[in-house]
Amino acid sequence: MEIIITVFFFLYGLIFGSFFNVVGLRIPKGESIVSPPSHCTVCNRNLTFKDLVPLFSYVFLKGKCRGCGTKIHWVYPVMEVVTGLLFAFAYSQLGFTMELVVALLFISLLVIITVSDIAYMLIPDKILLFFLVPLIVLRVLEPLSPWWDSLIGAFVGFGLLFLIAVVSKGGMGGGDIKLFFVIGLVLGWIPTLLTLFLASVTGTVVGAISLKRTKQGRKTPIPFGPSIAMAAIIAYFYGERLVDWYVNLFF
């Protein structure tokens, strides 16, 4: 039975992942997520049911638009699969608990900001504010231990990123700073510091690889949101174990 429920969470994740792609691509441009209906951005053909089945349509259409043959961006299927896997994993770890609701909302936020940051190098305030309110309510109903860890985490996350932005004179985006406020609220202060560390390591590695592949060593902007999102997921599910491992190893 547990396997069946986990599969359902994966399928729900695929569906929500498809919707999150729409949100992440439209909200930063000030567009409605309802109108106009989903369409090819090249030939403007409205997509039918055959085009909109998460993941399976991409595979069936061989990654191309059925109308004009334009390649469909890899972000669409990847984020659908990632969301499906994370939803299923969250259920397998947390079961039907209040914390599962926190996890699903947190995952949803991180998926959406990853899409928007990859597409536009932007993490919209609208998205952060939309998720902030229910996450605050949930952290009141399902608090961390101790309960004030959320408050400290939020201010530590915001304060550190703000300080980095000031010292680096704009090296950190405003969206990243606000995102860390939300991350701190959900995780608490120690996992938030771990998130910053993991995100910095990941971002450095990705930046080095990108720089090496870029012709003549030209610098190109790299979105930091995906690194933050991946680090936050790791810290959410494994932060306590990683911190314990580190402490036992060196102290």
PDB file of C-alpha atoms in Angstrom:
ATOM      1  CA  MET A   1       0.000   0.000   0.000  1.00  0.00           C
ATOM      2  CA  GLU A   2       2.817   2.402   0.862  1.00  0.00           C
ATOM      3  CA  ILE A   3       4.354   1.841  -2.570  1.00  0.00           C
ATOM      4  CA  ILE A   4       1.053   2.686  -4.273  1.00  0.00           C
ATOM      5  CA  ILE A   5       0.661   5.891  -2.248  1.00  0.00           C
ATOM      6  CA  THR A   6       4.264   6.866  -3.009  1.00  0.00           C
ATOM      7  CA  VAL A   7       3.610   6.342  -6.733  1.00  0.00           C
ATOM      8  CA  PHE A   8       0.541   8.570  -6.472  1.00  0.00           C
ATOM      9  CA  PHE A   9       2.644  11.286  -4.852  1.00  0.00           C
ATOM     10  CA  PHE A  10       5.109  10.972  -7.730  1.00  0.00           C
ATOM     11  CA  LEU A  11       2.301  11.351 -10.282  1.00  0.00           C
ATOM     12  CA  TYR A  12       0.847  14.308  -8.399  1.00  0.00           C
ATOM     13  CA  GLY A  13       4.341  15.784  -8.382  1.00  0.00           C
ATOM     14  CA  LEU A  14       4.548  15.437 -12.163  1.00  0.00           C
ATOM     15  CA  ILE A  15       1.262  17.298 -12.542  1.00  0.00           C
ATOM     16  CA  PHE A  16       2.195  20.043 -10.101  1.00  0.00           C
ATOM     17  CA  GLY A  17       5.673  20.257 -11.646  1.00  0.00           C
ATOM     18  CA  SER A  18       4.082  21.048 -15.000  1.00  0.00           C
ATOM     19  CA  PHE A  19       2.030  23.783 -13.349  1.00  0.00           C
ATOM     20  CA  PHE A  20       5.082  25.122 -11.519  1.00  0.00           C
ATOM     21  CA  ASN A  21       6.822  25.540 -14.874  1.00  0.00           C
ATOM     22  CA  VAL A  22       3.970  27.790 -15.983  1.00  0.00           C
ATOM     23  CA  VAL A  23       4.078  29.798 -12.749  1.00  0.00           C
ATOM     24  CA  GLY A  24       7.859  30.188 -12.839  1.00  0.00           C
ATOM     25  CA  LEU A  25       7.833  31.360 -16.448  1.00  0.00           C
ATOM     26  CA  ARG A  26       4.801  33.654 -16.378  1.00  0.00           C
ATOM     27  CA  ILE A  27       4.772  35.389 -12.996  1.00  0.00           C
ATOM     28  CA  PRO A  28       8.152  37.147 -13.516  1.00  0.00           C
ATOM     29  CA  LYS A  29       6.759  38.651 -16.728  1.00  0.00           C
ATOM     30  CA  GLY A  30       3.578  39.805 -15.037  1.00  0.00           C
ATOM     31  CA  GLU A  31       1.446  37.382 -17.042  1.00  0.00           C
ATOM     32  CA  SER A  32      -1.613  35.468 -15.888  1.00  0.00           C
ATOM     33  CA  ILE A  33      -1.124  31.788 -15.135  1.00  0.00           C
ATOM     34  CA  VAL A  34      -4.593  31.107 -16.562  1.00  0.00           C
ATOM     35  CA  SER A  35      -4.789  33.163 -19.736  1.00  0.00           C
ATOM     36  CA  PRO A  36      -3.716  32.761 -22.465  1.00  0.00           C
ATOM     37  CA  PRO A  37      -3.836  28.955 -22.433  1.00  0.00           C
ATOM     38  CA  SER A  38      -0.609  26.985 -22.785  1.00  0.00           C
ATOM     39  CA  HIS A  39       0.873  27.471 -26.232  1.00  0.00           C
ATOM     40  CA  CYS A  40       4.086  27.112 -28.216  1.00  0.00           C
ATOM     41  CA  THR A  41       6.115  30.299 -27.783  1.00  0.00           C
ATOM     42  CA  VAL A  42       7.422  29.979 -31.353  1.00  0.00           C
ATOM     43  CA  CYS A  43       4.385  29.133 -33.512  1.00  0.00           C
ATOM     44  CA  ASN A  44       1.740  30.220 -30.924  1.00  0.00           C
ATOM     45  CA  ARG A  45      -0.271  27.028 -31.447  1.00  0.00           C
ATOM     46  CA  ASN A  46      -2.485  26.295 -28.463  1.00  0.00           C
ATOM     47  CA  LEU A  47      -1.440  23.044 -26.830  1.00  0.00           C
ATOM     48  CA  THR A  48      -3.941  20.188 -26.659  1.00  0.00           C
ATOM     49  CA  PHE A  49      -4.256  17.405 -24.108  1.00  0.00           C
ATOM     50  CA  LYS A  50      -1.766  15.298 -26.080  1.00  0.00           C
ATOM     51  CA  ASP A  51       0.821  18.039 -25.633  1.00  0.00           C
ATOM     52  CA  LEU A  52       0.215  18.624 -21.938  1.00  0.00           C
ATOM     53  CA  VAL A  53       0.544  15.228 -20.247  1.00  0.00           C
ATOM     54  CA  PRO A  54       3.503  15.792 -17.895  1.00  0.00           C
ATOM     55  CA  LEU A  55       6.708  14.031 -19.005  1.00  0.00           C
ATOM     56  CA  PHE A  56       4.893  11.524 -21.238  1.00  0.00           C
ATOM     57  CA  SER A  57       4.020  14.165 -23.857  1.00  0.00           C
ATOM     58  CA  TYR A  58       7.675  15.219 -23.982  1.00  0.00           C
ATOM     59  CA  VAL A  59       8.750  11.611 -24.547  1.00  0.00           C
ATOM     60  CA  PHE A  60       5.962  10.917 -27.061  1.00  0.00           C
ATOM     61  CA  LEU A  61       6.722  14.094 -29.033  1.00  0.00           C
ATOM     62  CA  LYS A  62      10.471  13.374 -28.870  1.00  0.00           C
ATOM     63  CA  GLY A  63      11.067  16.735 -27.228  1.00  0.00           C
ATOM     64  CA  LYS A  64       9.656  18.788 -30.107  1.00  0.00           C
ATOM     65  CA  CYS A  65       6.598  20.957 -30.725  1.00  0.00           C
ATOM     66  CA  ARG A  66       3.967  19.016 -32.676  1.00  0.00           C
ATOM     67  CA  GLY A  67       3.228  22.100 -34.767  1.00  0.00           C
ATOM     68  CA  CYS A  68       6.536  23.665 -35.766  1.00  0.00           C
ATOM     69  CA  GLY A  69       9.076  21.078 -34.641  1.00  0.00           C
ATOM     70  CA  THR A  70      10.914  23.469 -32.302  1.00  0.00           C
ATOM     71  CA  LYS A  71      12.789  21.721 -29.515  1.00  0.00           C
ATOM     72  CA  ILE A  72      11.055  21.916 -26.143  1.00  0.00           C
ATOM     73  CA  HIS A  73      13.331  23.345 -23.460  1.00  0.00           C
ATOM     74  CA  TRP A  74      14.815  20.754 -21.131  1.00  0.00           C
ATOM     75  CA  VAL A  75      13.588  22.665 -18.095  1.00  0.00           C
ATOM     76  CA  TYR A  76      10.003  21.445 -18.631  1.00  0.00           C
ATOM     77  CA  PRO A  77      10.508  17.668 -18.306  1.00  0.00           C
ATOM     78  CA  VAL A  78      13.363  17.962 -15.810  1.00  0.00           C
ATOM     79  CA  MET A  79      11.382  20.070 -13.330  1.00  0.00           C
ATOM     80  CA  GLU A  80       8.353  17.800 -13.722  1.00  0.00           C
ATOM     81  CA  VAL A  81      10.423  14.736 -12.855  1.00  0.00           C
ATOM     82  CA  VAL A  82      12.272  16.510 -10.044  1.00  0.00           C
ATOM     83  CA  THR A  83       8.986  17.636  -8.483  1.00  0.00           C
ATOM     84  CA  GLY A  84       7.539  14.142  -8.781  1.00  0.00           C
ATOM     85  CA  LEU A  85      10.563  12.549  -7.150  1.00  0.00           C
ATOM     86  CA  LEU A  86      10.691  15.114  -4.347  1.00  0.00           C
ATOM     87  CA  PHE A  87       6.962  14.776  -3.586  1.00  0.00           C
ATOM     88  CA  ALA A  88       7.310  10.995  -3.437  1.00  0.00           C
ATOM     89  CA  PHE A  89      10.452  11.212  -1.315  1.00  0.00           C
ATOM     90  CA  ALA A  90       8.832  13.673   1.094  1.00  0.00           C
ATOM     91  CA  TYR A  91       5.927  11.306   1.662  1.00  0.00           C
ATOM     92  CA  SER A  92       8.258   8.324   2.130  1.00  0.00           C
ATOM     93  CA  GLN A  93      10.175  10.245   4.818  1.00  0.00           C
ATOM     94  CA  LEU A  94       7.339  12.029   6.615  1.00  0.00           C
ATOM     95  CA  GLY A  95       4.140  10.087   5.974  1.00  0.00           C
ATOM     96  CA  PHE A  96       0.755  11.750   6.419  1.00  0.00           C
ATOM     97  CA  THR A  97       1.825  14.415   8.898  1.00  0.00           C
ATOM     98  CA  MET A  98       1.578  18.179   9.211  1.00  0.00           C
ATOM     99  CA  GLU A  99       5.282  18.360   8.425  1.00  0.00           C
ATOM    100  CA  LEU A 100       4.559  16.734   5.059  1.00  0.00           C
ATOM    101  CA  VAL A 101       2.455  19.791   4.171  1.00  0.00           C
ATOM    102  CA  VAL A 102       5.406  22.012   5.116  1.00  0.00           C
ATOM    103  CA  ALA A 103       7.716  19.897   2.967  1.00  0.00           C
ATOM    104  CA  LEU A 104       5.427  19.931  -0.080  1.00  0.00           C
ATOM    105  CA  LEU A 105       4.975  23.712   0.109  1.00  0.00           C
ATOM    106  CA  PHE A 106       8.704  24.217   0.591  1.00  0.00           C
ATOM    107  CA  ILE A 107       9.526  21.953  -2.361  1.00  0.00           C
ATOM    108  CA  SER A 108       6.944  23.756  -4.503  1.00  0.00           C
ATOM    109  CA  LEU A 109       8.480  27.139  -3.719  1.00  0.00           C
ATOM    110  CA  LEU A 110      11.992  25.923  -4.500  1.00  0.00           C
ATOM    111  CA  VAL A 111      10.939  24.362  -7.807  1.00  0.00           C
ATOM    112  CA  ILE A 112       9.170  27.535  -8.950  1.00  0.00           C
ATOM    113  CA  ILE A 113      12.034  29.867  -8.049  1.00  0.00           C
ATOM    114  CA  THR A 114      14.462  27.507  -9.786  1.00  0.00           C
ATOM    115  CA  VAL A 115      12.466  27.774 -13.008  1.00  0.00           C
ATOM    116  CA  SER A 116      12.168  31.565 -12.811  1.00  0.00           C
ATOM    117  CA  ASP A 117      15.831  32.039 -11.906  1.00  0.00           C
ATOM    118  CA  ILE A 118      17.016  29.811 -14.769  1.00  0.00           C
ATOM    119  CA  ALA A 119      14.760  31.638 -17.229  1.00  0.00           C
ATOM    120  CA  TYR A 120      15.122  35.243 -16.082  1.00  0.00           C
ATOM    121  CA  MET A 121      17.786  35.405 -13.328  1.00  0.00           C
ATOM    122  CA  LEU A 122      14.955  36.583 -11.093  1.00  0.00           C
ATOM    123  CA  ILE A 123      13.171  35.372  -7.956  1.00  0.00           C
ATOM    124  CA  PRO A 124       9.887  37.325  -7.868  1.00  0.00           C
ATOM    125  CA  ASP A 125       8.617  38.805  -4.606  1.00  0.00           C
ATOM    126  CA  LYS A 126       5.078  37.674  -5.509  1.00  0.00           C
ATOM    127  CA  ILE A 127       6.114  34.032  -5.376  1.00  0.00           C
ATOM    128  CA  LEU A 128       7.989  34.417  -2.098  1.00  0.00           C
ATOM    129  CA  LEU A 129       5.123  36.296  -0.436  1.00  0.00           C
ATOM    130  CA  PHE A 130       2.572  33.771  -1.674  1.00  0.00           C
ATOM    131  CA  PHE A 131       4.407  30.939   0.084  1.00  0.00           C
ATOM    132  CA  LEU A 132       5.578  32.942   3.103  1.00  0.00           C
ATOM    133  CA  VAL A 133       2.132  33.330   4.674  1.00  0.00           C
ATOM    134  CA  PRO A 134       1.114  29.629   4.721  1.00  0.00           C
ATOM    135  CA  LEU A 135       4.616  28.613   5.803  1.00  0.00           C
ATOM    136  CA  ILE A 136       4.425  30.989   8.765  1.00  0.00           C
ATOM    137  CA  VAL A 137       1.037  29.515   9.737  1.00  0.00           C
ATOM    138  CA  LEU A 138       2.379  25.985   9.381  1.00  0.00           C
ATOM    139  CA  ARG A 139       5.439  26.742  11.478  1.00  0.00           C
ATOM    140  CA  VAL A 140       3.091  27.993  14.194  1.00  0.00           C
ATOM    141  CA  LEU A 141       1.044  24.790  13.983  1.00  0.00           C
ATOM    142  CA  GLU A 142       4.086  22.551  13.488  1.00  0.00           C
ATOM    143  CA  PRO A 143       6.944  24.432  15.187  1.00  0.00           C
ATOM    144  CA  LEU A 144      10.587  23.540  15.227  1.00  0.00           C
ATOM    145  CA  SER A 145      12.201  22.562  18.505  1.00  0.00           C
ATOM    146  CA  PRO A 146      12.722  25.023  20.100  1.00  0.00           C
ATOM    147  CA  TRP A 147       9.919  27.080  18.532  1.00  0.00           C
ATOM    148  CA  TRP A 148      12.003  30.254  18.302  1.00  0.00           C
ATOM    149  CA  ASP A 149      14.509  28.509  16.013  1.00  0.00           C
ATOM    150  CA  SER A 150      12.360  29.589  13.056  1.00  0.00           C
ATOM    151  CA  LEU A 151      12.612  33.246  14.058  1.00  0.00           C
ATOM    152  CA  ILE A 152      16.371  33.082  14.516  1.00  0.00           C
ATOM    153  CA  GLY A 153      16.740  31.152  11.263  1.00  0.00           C
ATOM    154  CA  ALA A 154      14.741  33.724   9.313  1.00  0.00           C
ATOM    155  CA  PHE A 155      16.784  36.661  10.609  1.00  0.00           C
ATOM    156  CA  VAL A 156      20.096  34.810  10.294  1.00  0.00           C
ATOM    157  CA  GLY A 157      19.303  33.830   6.702  1.00  0.00           C
ATOM    158  CA  PHE A 158      18.193  37.320   5.730  1.00  0.00           C
ATOM    159  CA  GLY A 159      20.934  39.085   7.677  1.00  0.00           C
ATOM    160  CA  LEU A 160      23.822  37.021   6.331  1.00  0.00           C
ATOM    161  CA  LEU A 161      22.740  37.351   2.716  1.00  0.00           C
ATOM    162  CA  PHE A 162      22.106  41.070   3.169  1.00  0.00           C
ATOM    163  CA  LEU A 163      25.587  41.472   4.665  1.00  0.00           C
ATOM    164  CA  ILE A 164      27.122  39.561   1.741  1.00  0.00           C
ATOM    165  CA  ALA A 165      25.237  41.799  -0.696  1.00  0.00           C
ATOM    166  CA  VAL A 166      26.536  44.933   1.028  1.00  0.00           C
ATOM    167  CA  VAL A 167      30.139  43.724   1.270  1.00  0.00           C
ATOM    168  CA  SER A 168      30.159  42.441  -2.317  1.00  0.00           C
ATOM    169  CA  LYS A 169      28.380  45.595  -3.524  1.00  0.00           C
ATOM    170  CA  GLY A 170      25.506  43.851  -5.253  1.00  0.00           C
ATOM    171  CA  GLY A 171      27.063  40.422  -5.638  1.00  0.00           C
ATOM    172  CA  MET A 172      23.932  38.884  -4.121  1.00  0.00           C
ATOM    173  CA  GLY A 173      20.488  39.452  -5.610  1.00  0.00           C
ATOM    174  CA  GLY A 174      17.569  40.792  -3.612  1.00  0.00           C
ATOM    175  CA  GLY A 175      15.542  37.691  -4.428  1.00  0.00           C
ATOM    176  CA  ASP A 176      18.220  35.447  -2.940  1.00  0.00           C
ATOM    177  CA  ILE A 177      18.222  37.513   0.271  1.00  0.00           C
ATOM    178  CA  LYS A 178      14.448  37.265   0.699  1.00  0.00           C
ATOM    179  CA  LEU A 179      14.495  33.585  -0.207  1.00  0.00           C
ATOM    180  CA  PHE A 180      16.905  32.898   2.645  1.00  0.00           C
ATOM    181  CA  PHE A 181      14.471  34.572   5.036  1.00  0.00           C
ATOM    182  CA  VAL A 182      11.878  31.949   4.046  1.00  0.00           C
ATOM    183  CA  ILE A 183      14.457  29.149   4.174  1.00  0.00           C
ATOM    184  CA  GLY A 184      15.480  30.208   7.684  1.00  0.00           C
ATOM    185  CA  LEU A 185      11.853  30.243   8.779  1.00  0.00           C
ATOM    186  CA  VAL A 186      11.345  26.657   7.591  1.00  0.00           C
ATOM    187  CA  LEU A 187      14.692  25.148   8.583  1.00  0.00           C
ATOM    188  CA  GLY A 188      15.983  27.022  11.616  1.00  0.00           C
ATOM    189  CA  TRP A 189      19.357  28.731  11.904  1.00  0.00           C
ATOM    190  CA  ILE A 190      21.834  25.823  11.799  1.00  0.00           C
ATOM    191  CA  PRO A 191      20.358  24.144   8.672  1.00  0.00           C
ATOM    192  CA  THR A 192      20.160  27.602   7.109  1.00  0.00           C
ATOM    193  CA  LEU A 193      23.898  28.068   7.583  1.00  0.00           C
ATOM    194  CA  LEU A 194      24.392  24.599   6.108  1.00  0.00           C
ATOM    195  CA  THR A 195      22.223  25.604   3.145  1.00  0.00           C
ATOM    196  CA  LEU A 196      24.362  28.682   2.532  1.00  0.00           C
ATOM    197  CA  PHE A 197      27.544  26.598   2.713  1.00  0.00           C
ATOM    198  CA  LEU A 198      26.269  23.880   0.355  1.00  0.00           C
ATOM    199  CA  ALA A 199      24.826  26.438  -2.063  1.00  0.00           C
ATOM    200  CA  SER A 200      28.124  28.344  -2.145  1.00  0.00           C
ATOM    201  CA  VAL A 201      30.112  25.183  -2.859  1.00  0.00           C
ATOM    202  CA  THR A 202      27.669  24.121  -5.580  1.00  0.00           C
ATOM    203  CA  GLY A 203      27.558  27.591  -7.100  1.00  0.00           C
ATOM    204  CA  THR A 204      31.361  27.779  -7.165  1.00  0.00           C
ATOM    205  CA  VAL A 205      31.651  24.411  -8.900  1.00  0.00           C
ATOM    206  CA  VAL A 206      28.959  25.281 -11.445  1.00  0.00           C
ATOM    207  CA  GLY A 207      30.566  28.670 -12.060  1.00  0.00           C
ATOM    208  CA  ALA A 208      33.998  27.118 -12.617  1.00  0.00           C
ATOM    209  CA  ILE A 209      32.587  24.573 -15.074  1.00  0.00           C
ATOM    210  CA  SER A 210      30.624  27.258 -16.906  1.00  0.00           C
ATOM    211  CA  LEU A 211      33.664  29.535 -17.122  1.00  0.00           C
ATOM    212  CA  LYS A 212      35.782  26.711 -18.486  1.00  0.00           C
ATOM    213  CA  ARG A 213      33.232  25.890 -21.171  1.00  0.00           C
ATOM    214  CA  THR A 214      32.679  29.512 -22.176  1.00  0.00           C
ATOM    215  CA  LYS A 215      34.724  30.625 -25.152  1.00  0.00           C
ATOM    216  CA  GLN A 216      37.661  32.922 -24.421  1.00  0.00           C
ATOM    217  CA  GLY A 217      36.859  32.786 -20.713  1.00  0.00           C
ATOM    218  CA  ARG A 218      34.020  35.308 -20.975  1.00  0.00           C
ATOM    219  CA  LYS A 219      32.000  35.610 -17.783  1.00  0.00           C
ATOM    220  CA  THR A 220      28.289  34.885 -18.068  1.00  0.00           C
ATOM    221  CA  PRO A 221      25.761  35.397 -15.261  1.00  0.00           C
ATOM    222  CA  ILE A 222      24.830  32.162 -13.484  1.00  0.00           C
ATOM    223  CA  PRO A 223      21.584  31.879 -11.518  1.00  0.00           C
ATOM    224  CA  PHE A 224      22.214  31.128  -7.849  1.00  0.00           C
ATOM    225  CA  GLY A 225      18.622  30.055  -7.173  1.00  0.00           C
ATOM    226  CA  PRO A 226      19.029  26.426  -8.356  1.00  0.00           C
ATOM    227  CA  SER A 227      22.074  25.972  -6.094  1.00  0.00           C
ATOM    228  CA  ILE A 228      20.150  27.408  -3.147  1.00  0.00           C
ATOM    229  CA  ALA A 229      17.155  25.189  -3.876  1.00  0.00           C
ATOM    230  CA  MET A 230      19.223  21.999  -4.053  1.00  0.00           C
ATOM    231  CA  ALA A 231      21.128  22.910  -0.890  1.00  0.00           C
ATOM    232  CA  ALA A 232      17.907  23.740   0.974  1.00  0.00           C
ATOM    233  CA  ILE A 233      16.374  20.377   0.062  1.00  0.00           C
ATOM    234  CA  ILE A 234      19.478  18.556   1.305  1.00  0.00           C
ATOM    235  CA  ALA A 235      19.506  20.607   4.513  1.00  0.00           C
ATOM    236  CA  TYR A 236      15.787  20.015   5.082  1.00  0.00           C
ATOM    237  CA  PHE A 237      15.973  16.229   4.886  1.00  0.00           C
ATOM    238  CA  TYR A 238      19.573  15.539   5.936  1.00  0.00           C
ATOM    239  CA  GLY A 239      20.750  18.683   7.733  1.00  0.00           C
ATOM    240  CA  GLU A 240      20.689  17.243  11.239  1.00  0.00           C
ATOM    241  CA  ARG A 241      22.591  14.119  10.192  1.00  0.00           C
ATOM    242  CA  LEU A 242      25.179  16.127   8.268  1.00  0.00           C
ATOM    243  CA  VAL A 243      25.756  18.473  11.195  1.00  0.00           C
ATOM    244  CA  ASP A 244      26.053  15.539  13.618  1.00  0.00           C
ATOM    245  CA  TRP A 245      28.513  13.824  11.283  1.00  0.00           C
ATOM    246  CA  TYR A 246      30.617  16.984  11.047  1.00  0.00           C
ATOM    247  CA  VAL A 247      30.631  17.541  14.805  1.00  0.00           C
ATOM    248  CA  ASN A 248      31.559  13.919  15.555  1.00  0.00           C
ATOM    249  CA  LEU A 249      34.267  13.973  12.900  1.00  0.00           C
ATOM    250  CA  PHE A 250      36.064  17.122  14.007  1.00  0.00           C
ATOM    251  CA  PHE A 251      35.092  17.537  17.643  1.00  0.00           C
TER     252      PHE A 251
END
